[in-house]
XYZ file of C-alpha atoms in Angstrom:
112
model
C 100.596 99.005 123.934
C 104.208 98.576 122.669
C 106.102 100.155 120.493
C 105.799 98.705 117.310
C 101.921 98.831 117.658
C 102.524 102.347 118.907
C 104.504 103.432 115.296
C 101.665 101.488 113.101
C 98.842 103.521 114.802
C 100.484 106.726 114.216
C 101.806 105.963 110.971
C 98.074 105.114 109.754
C 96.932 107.693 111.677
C 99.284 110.231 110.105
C 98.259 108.997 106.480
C 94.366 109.182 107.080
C 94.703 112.553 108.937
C 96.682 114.158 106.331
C 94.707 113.517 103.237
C 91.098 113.934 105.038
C 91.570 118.064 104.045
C 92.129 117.238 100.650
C 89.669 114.023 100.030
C 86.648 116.291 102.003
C 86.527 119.423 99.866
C 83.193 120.461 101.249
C 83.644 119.282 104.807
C 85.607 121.334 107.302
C 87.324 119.213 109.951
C 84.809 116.414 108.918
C 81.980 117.388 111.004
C 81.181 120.896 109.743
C 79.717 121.271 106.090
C 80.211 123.662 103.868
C 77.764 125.668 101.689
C 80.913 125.430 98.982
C 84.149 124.002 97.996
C 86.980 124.672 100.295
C 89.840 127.072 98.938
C 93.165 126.350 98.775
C 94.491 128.378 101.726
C 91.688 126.903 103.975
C 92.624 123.053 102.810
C 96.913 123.683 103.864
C 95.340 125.514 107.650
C 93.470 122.549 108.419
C 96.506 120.591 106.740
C 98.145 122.473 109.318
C 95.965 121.645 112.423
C 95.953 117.771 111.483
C 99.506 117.741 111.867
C 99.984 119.294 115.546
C 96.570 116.980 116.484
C 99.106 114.262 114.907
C 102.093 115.821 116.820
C 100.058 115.755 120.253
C 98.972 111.967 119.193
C 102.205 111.176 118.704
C 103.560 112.767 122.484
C 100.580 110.526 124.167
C 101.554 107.663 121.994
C 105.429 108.044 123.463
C 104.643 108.203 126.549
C 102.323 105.460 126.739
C 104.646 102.865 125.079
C 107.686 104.019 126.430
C 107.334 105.907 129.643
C 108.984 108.934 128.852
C 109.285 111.893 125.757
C 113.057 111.997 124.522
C 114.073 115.708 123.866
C 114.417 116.949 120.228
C 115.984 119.767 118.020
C 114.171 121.420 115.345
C 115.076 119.338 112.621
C 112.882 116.127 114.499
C 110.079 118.731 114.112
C 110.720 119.769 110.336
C 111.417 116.241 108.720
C 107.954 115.146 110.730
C 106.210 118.160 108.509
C 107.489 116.821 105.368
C 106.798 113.359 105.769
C 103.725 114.830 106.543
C 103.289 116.177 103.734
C 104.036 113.524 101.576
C 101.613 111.299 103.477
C 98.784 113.611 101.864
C 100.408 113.500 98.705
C 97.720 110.547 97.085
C 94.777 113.564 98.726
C 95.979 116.090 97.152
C 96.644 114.587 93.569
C 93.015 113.630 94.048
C 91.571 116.585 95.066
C 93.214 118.831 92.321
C 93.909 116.889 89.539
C 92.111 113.934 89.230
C 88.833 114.591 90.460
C 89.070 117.740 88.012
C 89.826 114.790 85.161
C 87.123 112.949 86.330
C 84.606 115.331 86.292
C 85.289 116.541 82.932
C 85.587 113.063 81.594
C 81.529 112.845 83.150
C 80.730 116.004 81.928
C 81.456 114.556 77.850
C 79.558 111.586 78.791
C 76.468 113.224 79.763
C 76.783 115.695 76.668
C 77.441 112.474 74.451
């Protein structure tokens, strides 16, 4: 694989994986359901665990394409949880405002 393919994987990767806690609301990690919706603190954990699975993807990924894993400082680490989290930015929006729009706006139409 080289490295451009290498960056569009993870970068597609990194956009699914990050909004799956927040599009899923009654699915934990995908495969186990929930009786209930997910609360908040439970949605940013397995947030949380997405992004070292993505971290670990991304390790495999740079070794694969380029042989070896260049060193970094912290700040590699904390810009990577940012952009993070604005990958699950669209999710989130979803998730808690407008599905909550949505289902109000169905909830009139039925009483209508």
């Amino acid at each position: 694989m080289s490295l451009e393919q290498a960056v569009w994987v993870l970068l597609f990767t990194a956009i699914v994986l990050a909004n799956i806690p927040w599009i899923f609301g009654n699915r934990l990690f995908i495969f186990l359901s929930l009786p209930k919706q997910k609360t908040f603190i439970v949605g940013v954990i397995e947030w949380f665990v997405y992004f070292l699975i993505m971290g670990g993807l991304a390790f495999l990924l740079e070794h694969t394409a380029m042989g070896n894993i260049a060193p970094q400082e912290w700040e590699f680490y904390v810009v990577n949880l940012f952009l993070f989290m604005i990958f699950s930015f669209p999710g989130f929006i979803y998730r808690y405002n407008l599905k909550m729009y949505l289902d109000r706006r169905e909830k009139l139409k039925v009483q209508n």
